[in-house]
PDB file of N, CA, C and O in Angstrom:
ATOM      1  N   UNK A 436       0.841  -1.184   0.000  1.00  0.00           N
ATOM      2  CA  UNK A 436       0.000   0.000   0.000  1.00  0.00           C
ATOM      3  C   UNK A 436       0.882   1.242   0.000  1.00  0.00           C
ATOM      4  O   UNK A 436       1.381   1.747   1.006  1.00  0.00           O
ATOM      5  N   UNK A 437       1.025   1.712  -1.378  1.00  0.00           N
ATOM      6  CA  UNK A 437       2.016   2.747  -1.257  1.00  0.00           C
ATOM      7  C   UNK A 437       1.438   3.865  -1.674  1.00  0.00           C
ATOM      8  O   UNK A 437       0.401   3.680  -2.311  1.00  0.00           O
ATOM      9  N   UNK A 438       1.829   5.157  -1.497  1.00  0.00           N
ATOM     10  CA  UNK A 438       1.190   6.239  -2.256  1.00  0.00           C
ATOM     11  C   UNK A 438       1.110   6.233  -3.683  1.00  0.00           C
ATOM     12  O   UNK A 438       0.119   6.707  -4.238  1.00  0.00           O
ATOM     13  N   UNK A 439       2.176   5.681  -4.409  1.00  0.00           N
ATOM     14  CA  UNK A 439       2.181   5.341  -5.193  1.00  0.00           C
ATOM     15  C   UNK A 439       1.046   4.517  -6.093  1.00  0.00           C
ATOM     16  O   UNK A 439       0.373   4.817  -7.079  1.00  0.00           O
ATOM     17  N   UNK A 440       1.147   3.546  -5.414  1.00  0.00           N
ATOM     18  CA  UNK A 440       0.279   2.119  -6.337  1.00  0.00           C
ATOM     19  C   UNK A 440      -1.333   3.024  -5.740  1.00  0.00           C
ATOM     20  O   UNK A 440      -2.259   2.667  -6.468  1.00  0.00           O
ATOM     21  N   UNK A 441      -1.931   4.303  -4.368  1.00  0.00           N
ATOM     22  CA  UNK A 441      -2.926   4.675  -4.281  1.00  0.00           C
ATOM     23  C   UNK A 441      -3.093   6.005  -5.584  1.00  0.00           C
ATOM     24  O   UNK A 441      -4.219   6.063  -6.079  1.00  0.00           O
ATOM     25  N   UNK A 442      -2.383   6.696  -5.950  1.00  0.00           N
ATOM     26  CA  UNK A 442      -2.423   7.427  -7.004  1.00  0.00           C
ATOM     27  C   UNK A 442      -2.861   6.948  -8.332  1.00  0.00           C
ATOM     28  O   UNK A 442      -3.551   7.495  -9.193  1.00  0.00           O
ATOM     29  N   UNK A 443      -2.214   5.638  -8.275  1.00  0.00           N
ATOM     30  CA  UNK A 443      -2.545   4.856  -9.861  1.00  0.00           C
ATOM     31  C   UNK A 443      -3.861   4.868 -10.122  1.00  0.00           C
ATOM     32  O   UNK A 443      -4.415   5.237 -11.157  1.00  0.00           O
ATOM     33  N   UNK A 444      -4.449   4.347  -8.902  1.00  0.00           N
ATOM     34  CA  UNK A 444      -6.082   3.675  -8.779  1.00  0.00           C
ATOM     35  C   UNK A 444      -6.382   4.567  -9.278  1.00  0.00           C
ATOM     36  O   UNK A 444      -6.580   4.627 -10.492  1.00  0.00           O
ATOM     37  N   UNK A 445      -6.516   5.644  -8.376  1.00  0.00           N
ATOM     38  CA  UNK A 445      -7.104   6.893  -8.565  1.00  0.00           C
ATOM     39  C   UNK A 445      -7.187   7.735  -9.673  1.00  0.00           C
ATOM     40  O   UNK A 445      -8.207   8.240 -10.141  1.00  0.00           O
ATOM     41  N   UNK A 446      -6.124   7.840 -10.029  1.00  0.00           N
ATOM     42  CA  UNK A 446      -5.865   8.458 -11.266  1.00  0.00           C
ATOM     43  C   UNK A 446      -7.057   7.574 -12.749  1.00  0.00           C
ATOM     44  O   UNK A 446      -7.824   8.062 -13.578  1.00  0.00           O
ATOM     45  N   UNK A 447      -6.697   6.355 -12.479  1.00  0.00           N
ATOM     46  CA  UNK A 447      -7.141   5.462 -13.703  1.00  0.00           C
ATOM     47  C   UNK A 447      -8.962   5.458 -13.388  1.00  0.00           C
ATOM     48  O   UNK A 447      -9.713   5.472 -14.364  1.00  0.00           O
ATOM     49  N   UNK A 448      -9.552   5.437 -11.931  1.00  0.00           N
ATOM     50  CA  UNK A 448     -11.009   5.303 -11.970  1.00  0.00           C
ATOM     51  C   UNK A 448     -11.164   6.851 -12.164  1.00  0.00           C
ATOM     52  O   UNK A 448     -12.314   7.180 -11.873  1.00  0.00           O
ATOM     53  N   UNK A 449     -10.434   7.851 -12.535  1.00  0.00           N
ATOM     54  CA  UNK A 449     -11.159   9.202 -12.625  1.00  0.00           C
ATOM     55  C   UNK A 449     -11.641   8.757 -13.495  1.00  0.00           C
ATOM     56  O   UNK A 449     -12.817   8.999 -13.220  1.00  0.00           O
ATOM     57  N   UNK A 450     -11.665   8.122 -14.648  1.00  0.00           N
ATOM     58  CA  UNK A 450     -12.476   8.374 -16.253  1.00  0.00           C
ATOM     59  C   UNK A 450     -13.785   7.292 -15.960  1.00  0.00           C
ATOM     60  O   UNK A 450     -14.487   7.001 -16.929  1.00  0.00           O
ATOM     61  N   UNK A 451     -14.122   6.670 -14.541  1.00  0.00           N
ATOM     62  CA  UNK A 451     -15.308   6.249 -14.558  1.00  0.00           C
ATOM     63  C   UNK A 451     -16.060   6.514 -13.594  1.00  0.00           C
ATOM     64  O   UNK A 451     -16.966   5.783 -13.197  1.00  0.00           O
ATOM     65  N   UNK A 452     -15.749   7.580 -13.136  1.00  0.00           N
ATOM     66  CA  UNK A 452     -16.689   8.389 -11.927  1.00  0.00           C
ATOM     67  C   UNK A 452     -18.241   8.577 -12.411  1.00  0.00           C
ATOM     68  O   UNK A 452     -19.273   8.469 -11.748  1.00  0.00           O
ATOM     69  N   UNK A 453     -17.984   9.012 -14.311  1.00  0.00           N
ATOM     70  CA  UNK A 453     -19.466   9.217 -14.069  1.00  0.00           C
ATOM     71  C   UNK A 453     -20.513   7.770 -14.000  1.00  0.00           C
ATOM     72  O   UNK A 453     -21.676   7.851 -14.395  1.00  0.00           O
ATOM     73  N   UNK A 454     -20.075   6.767 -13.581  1.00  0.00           N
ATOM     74  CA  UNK A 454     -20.390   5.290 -13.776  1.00  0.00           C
ATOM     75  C   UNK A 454     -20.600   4.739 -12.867  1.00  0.00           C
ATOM     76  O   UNK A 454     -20.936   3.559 -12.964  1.00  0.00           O
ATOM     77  N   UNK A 455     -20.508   5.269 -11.793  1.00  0.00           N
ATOM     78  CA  UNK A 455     -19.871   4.813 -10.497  1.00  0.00           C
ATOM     79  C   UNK A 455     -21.388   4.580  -9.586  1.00  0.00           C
ATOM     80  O   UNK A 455     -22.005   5.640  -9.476  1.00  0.00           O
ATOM     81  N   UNK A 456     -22.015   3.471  -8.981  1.00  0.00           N
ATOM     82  CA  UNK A 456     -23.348   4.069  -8.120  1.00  0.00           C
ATOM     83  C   UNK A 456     -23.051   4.791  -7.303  1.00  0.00           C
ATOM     84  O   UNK A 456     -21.872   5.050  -7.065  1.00  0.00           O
ATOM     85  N   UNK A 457     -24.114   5.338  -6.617  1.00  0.00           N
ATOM     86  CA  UNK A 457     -24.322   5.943  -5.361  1.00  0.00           C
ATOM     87  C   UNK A 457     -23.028   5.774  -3.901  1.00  0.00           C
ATOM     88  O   UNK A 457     -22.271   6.626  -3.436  1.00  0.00           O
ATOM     89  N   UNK A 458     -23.168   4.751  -3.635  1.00  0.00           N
ATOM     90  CA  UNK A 458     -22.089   3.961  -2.334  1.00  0.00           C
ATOM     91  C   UNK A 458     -20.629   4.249  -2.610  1.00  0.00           C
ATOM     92  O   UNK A 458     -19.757   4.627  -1.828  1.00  0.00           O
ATOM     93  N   UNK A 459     -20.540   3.875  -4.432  1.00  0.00           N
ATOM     94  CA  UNK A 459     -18.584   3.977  -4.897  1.00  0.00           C
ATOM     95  C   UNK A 459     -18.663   5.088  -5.218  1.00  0.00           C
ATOM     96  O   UNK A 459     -17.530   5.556  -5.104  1.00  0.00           O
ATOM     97  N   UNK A 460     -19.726   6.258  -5.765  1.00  0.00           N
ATOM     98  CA  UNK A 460     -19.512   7.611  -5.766  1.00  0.00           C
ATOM     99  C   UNK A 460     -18.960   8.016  -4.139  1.00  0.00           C
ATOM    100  O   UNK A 460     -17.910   8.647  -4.018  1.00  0.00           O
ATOM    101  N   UNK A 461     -19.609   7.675  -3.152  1.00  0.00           N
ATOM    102  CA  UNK A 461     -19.422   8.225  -1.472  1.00  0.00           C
ATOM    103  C   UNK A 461     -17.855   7.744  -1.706  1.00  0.00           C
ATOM    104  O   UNK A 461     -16.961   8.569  -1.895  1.00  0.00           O
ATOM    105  N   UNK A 462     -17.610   6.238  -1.669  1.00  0.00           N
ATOM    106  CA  UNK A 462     -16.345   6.112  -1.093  1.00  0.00           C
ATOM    107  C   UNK A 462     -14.800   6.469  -1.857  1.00  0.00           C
ATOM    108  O   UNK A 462     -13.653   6.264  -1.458  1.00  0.00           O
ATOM    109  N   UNK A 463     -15.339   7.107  -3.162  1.00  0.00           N
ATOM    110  CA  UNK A 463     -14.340   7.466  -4.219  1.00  0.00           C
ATOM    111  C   UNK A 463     -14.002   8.936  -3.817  1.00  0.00           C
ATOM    112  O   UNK A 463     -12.925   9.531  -3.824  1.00  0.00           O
ATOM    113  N   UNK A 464     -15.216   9.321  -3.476  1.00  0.00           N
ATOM    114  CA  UNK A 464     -14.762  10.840  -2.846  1.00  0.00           C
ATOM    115  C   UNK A 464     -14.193  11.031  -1.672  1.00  0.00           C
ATOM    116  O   UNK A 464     -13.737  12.149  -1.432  1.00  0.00           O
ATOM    117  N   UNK A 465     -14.104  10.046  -0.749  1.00  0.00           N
ATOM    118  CA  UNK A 465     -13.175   9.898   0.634  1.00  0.00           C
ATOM    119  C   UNK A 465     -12.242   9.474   0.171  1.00  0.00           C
ATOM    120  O   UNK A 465     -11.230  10.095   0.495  1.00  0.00           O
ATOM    121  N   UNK A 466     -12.046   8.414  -0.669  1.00  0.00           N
ATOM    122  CA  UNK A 466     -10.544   8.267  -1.091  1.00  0.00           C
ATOM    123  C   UNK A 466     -10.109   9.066  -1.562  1.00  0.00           C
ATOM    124  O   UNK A 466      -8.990   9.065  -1.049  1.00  0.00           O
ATOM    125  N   UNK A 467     -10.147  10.363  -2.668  1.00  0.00           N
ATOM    126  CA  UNK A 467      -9.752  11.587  -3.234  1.00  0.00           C
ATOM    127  C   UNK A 467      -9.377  12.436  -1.894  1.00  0.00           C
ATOM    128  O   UNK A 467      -8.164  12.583  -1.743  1.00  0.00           O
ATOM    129  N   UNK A 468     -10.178  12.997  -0.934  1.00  0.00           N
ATOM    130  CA  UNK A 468     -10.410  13.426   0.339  1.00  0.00           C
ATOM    131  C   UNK A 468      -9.225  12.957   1.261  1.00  0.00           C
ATOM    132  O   UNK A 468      -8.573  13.798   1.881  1.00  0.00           O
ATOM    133  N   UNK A 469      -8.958  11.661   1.349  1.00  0.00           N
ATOM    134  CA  UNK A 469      -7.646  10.820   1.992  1.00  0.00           C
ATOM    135  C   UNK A 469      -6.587  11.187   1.158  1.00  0.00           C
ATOM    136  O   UNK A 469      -5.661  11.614   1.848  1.00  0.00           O
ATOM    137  N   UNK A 470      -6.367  11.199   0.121  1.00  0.00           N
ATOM    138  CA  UNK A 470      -5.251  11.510  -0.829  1.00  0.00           C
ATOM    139  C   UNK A 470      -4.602  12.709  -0.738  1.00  0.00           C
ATOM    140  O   UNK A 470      -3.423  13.046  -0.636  1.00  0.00           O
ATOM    141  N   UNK A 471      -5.817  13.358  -0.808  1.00  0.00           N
ATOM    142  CA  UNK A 471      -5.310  15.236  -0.482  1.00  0.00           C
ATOM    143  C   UNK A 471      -4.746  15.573   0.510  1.00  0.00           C
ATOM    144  O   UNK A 471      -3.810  16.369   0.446  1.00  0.00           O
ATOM    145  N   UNK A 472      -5.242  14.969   1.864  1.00  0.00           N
ATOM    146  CA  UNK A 472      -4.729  14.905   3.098  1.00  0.00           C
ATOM    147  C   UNK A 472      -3.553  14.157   3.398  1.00  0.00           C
ATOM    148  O   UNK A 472      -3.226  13.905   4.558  1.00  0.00           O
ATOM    149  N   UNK A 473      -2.719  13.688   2.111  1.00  0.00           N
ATOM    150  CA  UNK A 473      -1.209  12.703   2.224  1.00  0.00           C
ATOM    151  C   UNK A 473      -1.670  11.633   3.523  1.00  0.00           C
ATOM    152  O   UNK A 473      -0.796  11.351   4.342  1.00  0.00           O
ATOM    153  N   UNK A 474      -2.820  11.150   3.658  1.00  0.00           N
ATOM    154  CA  UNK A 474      -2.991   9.972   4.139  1.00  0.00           C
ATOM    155  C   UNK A 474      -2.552   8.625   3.489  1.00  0.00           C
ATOM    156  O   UNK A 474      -2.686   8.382   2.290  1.00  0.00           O
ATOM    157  N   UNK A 475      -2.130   7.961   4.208  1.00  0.00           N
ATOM    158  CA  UNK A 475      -2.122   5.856   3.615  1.00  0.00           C
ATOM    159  C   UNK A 475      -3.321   5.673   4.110  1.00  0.00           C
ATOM    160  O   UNK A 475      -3.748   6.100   5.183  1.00  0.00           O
ATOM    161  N   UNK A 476      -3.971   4.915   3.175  1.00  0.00           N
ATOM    162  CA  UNK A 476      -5.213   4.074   3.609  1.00  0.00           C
ATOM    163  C   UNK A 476      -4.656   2.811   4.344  1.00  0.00           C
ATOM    164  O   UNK A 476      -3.567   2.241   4.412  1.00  0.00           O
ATOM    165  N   UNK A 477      -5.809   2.654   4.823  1.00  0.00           N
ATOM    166  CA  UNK A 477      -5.709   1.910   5.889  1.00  0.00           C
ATOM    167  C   UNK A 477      -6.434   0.240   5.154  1.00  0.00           C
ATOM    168  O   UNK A 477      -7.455   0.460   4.503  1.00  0.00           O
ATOM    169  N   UNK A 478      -6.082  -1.036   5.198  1.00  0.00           N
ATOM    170  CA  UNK A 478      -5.627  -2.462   4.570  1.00  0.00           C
ATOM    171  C   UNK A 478      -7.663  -2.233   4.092  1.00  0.00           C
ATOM    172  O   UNK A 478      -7.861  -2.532   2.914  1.00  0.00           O
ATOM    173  N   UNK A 479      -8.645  -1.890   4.675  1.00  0.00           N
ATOM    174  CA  UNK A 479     -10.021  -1.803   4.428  1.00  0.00           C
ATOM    175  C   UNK A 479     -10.057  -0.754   3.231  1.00  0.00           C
ATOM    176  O   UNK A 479     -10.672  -1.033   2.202  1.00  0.00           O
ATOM    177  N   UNK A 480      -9.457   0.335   3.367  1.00  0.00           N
ATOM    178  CA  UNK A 480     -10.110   1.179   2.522  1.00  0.00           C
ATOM    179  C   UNK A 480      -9.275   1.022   0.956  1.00  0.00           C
ATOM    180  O   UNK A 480      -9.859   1.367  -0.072  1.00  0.00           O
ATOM    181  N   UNK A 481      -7.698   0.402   0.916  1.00  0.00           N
ATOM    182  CA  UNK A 481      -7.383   0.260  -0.177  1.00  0.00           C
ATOM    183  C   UNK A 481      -7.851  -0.914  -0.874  1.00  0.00           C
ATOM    184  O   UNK A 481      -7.830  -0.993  -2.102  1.00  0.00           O
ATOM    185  N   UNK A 482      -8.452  -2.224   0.214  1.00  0.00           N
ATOM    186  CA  UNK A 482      -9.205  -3.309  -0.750  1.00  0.00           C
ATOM    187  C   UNK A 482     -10.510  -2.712  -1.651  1.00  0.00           C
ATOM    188  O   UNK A 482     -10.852  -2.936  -2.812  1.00  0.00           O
ATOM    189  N   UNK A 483     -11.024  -1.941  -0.702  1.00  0.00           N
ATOM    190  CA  UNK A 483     -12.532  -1.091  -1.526  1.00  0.00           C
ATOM    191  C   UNK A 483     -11.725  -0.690  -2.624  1.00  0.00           C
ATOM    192  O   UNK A 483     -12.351  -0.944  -3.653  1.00  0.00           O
ATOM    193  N   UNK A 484     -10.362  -0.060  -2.937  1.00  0.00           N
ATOM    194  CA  UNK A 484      -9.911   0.988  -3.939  1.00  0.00           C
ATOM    195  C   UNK A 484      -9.880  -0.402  -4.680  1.00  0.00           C
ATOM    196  O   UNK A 484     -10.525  -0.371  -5.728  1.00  0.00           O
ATOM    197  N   UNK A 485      -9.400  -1.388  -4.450  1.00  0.00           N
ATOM    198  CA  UNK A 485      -8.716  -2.167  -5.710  1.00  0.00           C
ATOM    199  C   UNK A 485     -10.137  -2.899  -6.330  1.00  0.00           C
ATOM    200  O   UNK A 485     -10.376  -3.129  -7.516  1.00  0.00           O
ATOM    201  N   UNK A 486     -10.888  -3.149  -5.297  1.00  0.00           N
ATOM    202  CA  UNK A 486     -12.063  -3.761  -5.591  1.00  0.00           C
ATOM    203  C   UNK A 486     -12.901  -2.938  -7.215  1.00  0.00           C
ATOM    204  O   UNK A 486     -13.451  -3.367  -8.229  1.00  0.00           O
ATOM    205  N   UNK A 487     -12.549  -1.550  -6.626  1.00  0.00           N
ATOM    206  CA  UNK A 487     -13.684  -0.747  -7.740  1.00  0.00           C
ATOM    207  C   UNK A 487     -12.727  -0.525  -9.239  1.00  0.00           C
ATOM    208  O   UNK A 487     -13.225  -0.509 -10.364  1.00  0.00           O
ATOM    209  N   UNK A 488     -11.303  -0.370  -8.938  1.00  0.00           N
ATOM    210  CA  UNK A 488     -10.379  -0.297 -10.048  1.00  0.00           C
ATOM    211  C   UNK A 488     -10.543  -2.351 -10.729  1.00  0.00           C
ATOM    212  O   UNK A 488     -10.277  -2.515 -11.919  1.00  0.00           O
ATOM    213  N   UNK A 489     -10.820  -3.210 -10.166  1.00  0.00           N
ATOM    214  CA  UNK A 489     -11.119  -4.042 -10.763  1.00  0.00           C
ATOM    215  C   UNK A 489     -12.469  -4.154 -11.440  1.00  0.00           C
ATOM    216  O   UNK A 489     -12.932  -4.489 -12.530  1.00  0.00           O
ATOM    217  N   UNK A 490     -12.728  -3.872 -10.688  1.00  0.00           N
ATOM    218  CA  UNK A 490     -14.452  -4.001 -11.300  1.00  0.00           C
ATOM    219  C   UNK A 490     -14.582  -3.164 -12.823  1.00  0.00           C
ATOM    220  O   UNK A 490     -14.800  -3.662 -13.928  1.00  0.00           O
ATOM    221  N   UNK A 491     -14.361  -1.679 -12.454  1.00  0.00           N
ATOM    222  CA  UNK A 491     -14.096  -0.723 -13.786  1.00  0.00           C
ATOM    223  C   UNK A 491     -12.986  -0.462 -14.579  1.00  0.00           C
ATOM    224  O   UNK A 491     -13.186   0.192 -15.603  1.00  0.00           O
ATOM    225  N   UNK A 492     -11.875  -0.829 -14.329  1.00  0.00           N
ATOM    226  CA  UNK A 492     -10.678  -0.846 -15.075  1.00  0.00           C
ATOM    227  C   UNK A 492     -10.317  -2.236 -15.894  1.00  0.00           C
ATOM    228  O   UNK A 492      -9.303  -2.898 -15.672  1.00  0.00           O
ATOM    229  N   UNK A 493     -11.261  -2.544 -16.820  1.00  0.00           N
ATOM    230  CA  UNK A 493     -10.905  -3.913 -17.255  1.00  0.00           C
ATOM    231  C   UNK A 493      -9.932  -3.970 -18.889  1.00  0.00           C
ATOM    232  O   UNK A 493     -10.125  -3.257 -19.874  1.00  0.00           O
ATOM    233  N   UNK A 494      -9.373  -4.556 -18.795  1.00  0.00           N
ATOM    234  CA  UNK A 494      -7.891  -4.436 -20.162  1.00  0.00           C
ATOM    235  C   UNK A 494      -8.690  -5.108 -21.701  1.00  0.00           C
ATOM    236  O   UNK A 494      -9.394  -6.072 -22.003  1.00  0.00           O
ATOM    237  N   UNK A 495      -8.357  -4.478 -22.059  1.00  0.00           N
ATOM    238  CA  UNK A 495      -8.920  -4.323 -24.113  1.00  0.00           C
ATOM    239  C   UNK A 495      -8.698  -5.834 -24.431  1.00  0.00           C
ATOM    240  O   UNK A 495      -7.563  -6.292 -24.298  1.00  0.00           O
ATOM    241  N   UNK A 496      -9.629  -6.557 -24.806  1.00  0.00           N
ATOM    242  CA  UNK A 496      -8.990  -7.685 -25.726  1.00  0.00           C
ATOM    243  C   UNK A 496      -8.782  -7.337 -27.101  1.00  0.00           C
ATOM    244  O   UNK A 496      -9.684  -6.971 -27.855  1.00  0.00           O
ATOM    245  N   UNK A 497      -7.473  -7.467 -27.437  1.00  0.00           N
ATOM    246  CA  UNK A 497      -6.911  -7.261 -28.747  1.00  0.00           C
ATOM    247  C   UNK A 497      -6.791  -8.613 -29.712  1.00  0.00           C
ATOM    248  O   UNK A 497      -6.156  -8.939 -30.715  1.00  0.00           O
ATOM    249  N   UNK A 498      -7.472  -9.026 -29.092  1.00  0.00           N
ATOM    250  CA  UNK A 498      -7.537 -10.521 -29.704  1.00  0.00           C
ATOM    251  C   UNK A 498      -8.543 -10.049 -31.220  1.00  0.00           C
ATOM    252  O   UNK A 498      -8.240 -10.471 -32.336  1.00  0.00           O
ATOM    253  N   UNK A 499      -9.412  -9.376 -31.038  1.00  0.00           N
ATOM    254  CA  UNK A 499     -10.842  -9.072 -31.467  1.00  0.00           C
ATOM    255  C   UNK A 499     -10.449  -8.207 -33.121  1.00  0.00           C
ATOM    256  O   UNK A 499     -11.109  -8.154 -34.159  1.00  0.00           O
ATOM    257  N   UNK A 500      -8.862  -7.520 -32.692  1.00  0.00           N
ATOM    258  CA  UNK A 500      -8.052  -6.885 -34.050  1.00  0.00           C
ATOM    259  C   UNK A 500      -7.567  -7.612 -35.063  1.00  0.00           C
ATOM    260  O   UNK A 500      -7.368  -7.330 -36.245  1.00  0.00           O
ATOM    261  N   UNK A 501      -7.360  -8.856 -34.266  1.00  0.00           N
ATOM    262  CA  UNK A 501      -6.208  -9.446 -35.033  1.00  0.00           C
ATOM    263  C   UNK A 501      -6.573  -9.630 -36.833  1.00  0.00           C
ATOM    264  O   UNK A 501      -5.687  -9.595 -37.688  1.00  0.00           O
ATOM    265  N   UNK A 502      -7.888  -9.804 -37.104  1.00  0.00           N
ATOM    266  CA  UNK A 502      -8.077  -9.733 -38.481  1.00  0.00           C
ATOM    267  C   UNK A 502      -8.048  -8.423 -39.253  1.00  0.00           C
ATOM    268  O   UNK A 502      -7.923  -8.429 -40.478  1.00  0.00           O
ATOM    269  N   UNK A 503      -8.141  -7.503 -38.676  1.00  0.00           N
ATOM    270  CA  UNK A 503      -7.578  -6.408 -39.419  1.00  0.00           C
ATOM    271  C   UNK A 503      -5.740  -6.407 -39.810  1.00  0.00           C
ATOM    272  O   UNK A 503      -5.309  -5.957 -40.872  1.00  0.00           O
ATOM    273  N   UNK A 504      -5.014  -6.891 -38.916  1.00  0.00           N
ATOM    274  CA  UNK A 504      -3.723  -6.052 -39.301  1.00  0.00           C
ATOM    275  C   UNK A 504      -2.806  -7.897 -39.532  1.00  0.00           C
ATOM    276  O   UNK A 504      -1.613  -8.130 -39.340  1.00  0.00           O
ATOM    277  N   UNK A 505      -3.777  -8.783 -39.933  1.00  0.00           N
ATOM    278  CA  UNK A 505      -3.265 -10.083 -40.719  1.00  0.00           C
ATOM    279  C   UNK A 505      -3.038  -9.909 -42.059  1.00  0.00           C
ATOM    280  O   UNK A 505      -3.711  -9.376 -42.942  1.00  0.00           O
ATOM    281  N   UNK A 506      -1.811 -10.534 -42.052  1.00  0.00           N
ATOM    282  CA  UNK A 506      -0.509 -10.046 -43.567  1.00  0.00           C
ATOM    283  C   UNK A 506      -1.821 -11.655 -44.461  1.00  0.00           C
ATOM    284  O   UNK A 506      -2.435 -12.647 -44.068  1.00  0.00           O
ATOM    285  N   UNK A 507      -1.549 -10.857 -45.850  1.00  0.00           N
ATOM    286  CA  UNK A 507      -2.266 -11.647 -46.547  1.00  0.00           C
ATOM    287  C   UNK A 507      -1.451 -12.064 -47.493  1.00  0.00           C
ATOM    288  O   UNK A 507      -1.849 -12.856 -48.347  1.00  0.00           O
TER     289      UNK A 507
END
């Protein structure tokens, strides 16, 4: 739990705030709120962080390209 790896989260769920329900809107804004204040979260509040960066941060399958840029 470093400031570091808490910036990442953060940084990466800004682009799904507007997505976010009610409950991960509340606790996204205490985590922003904790951040500002050069707080470490505490082992509860960074599982919530990783929980919601998993949930909304999911990686591109590029599998789905591959017939476009196949040599013919």
């Amino acid at each position: 739990m470093s400031f570091r790896d808490q910036q990442k989260f953060l940084d990466a769920l800004k682009k799904y705030e507007n997505k976010f329900e009610k409950k991960e809107l509340e606790d996204y804004k205490m985590f922003i709120k904790m951040q500002k204040d050069d707080e470490d979260f505490d082992s509860i509040s960074f599982e919530r962080l990783q929980e919601l960066y998993s949930k909304y941060d999911k990686p591109v399958d590029k599998s789905k390209y591959d017939t476009y840029f196949k040599k013919k």
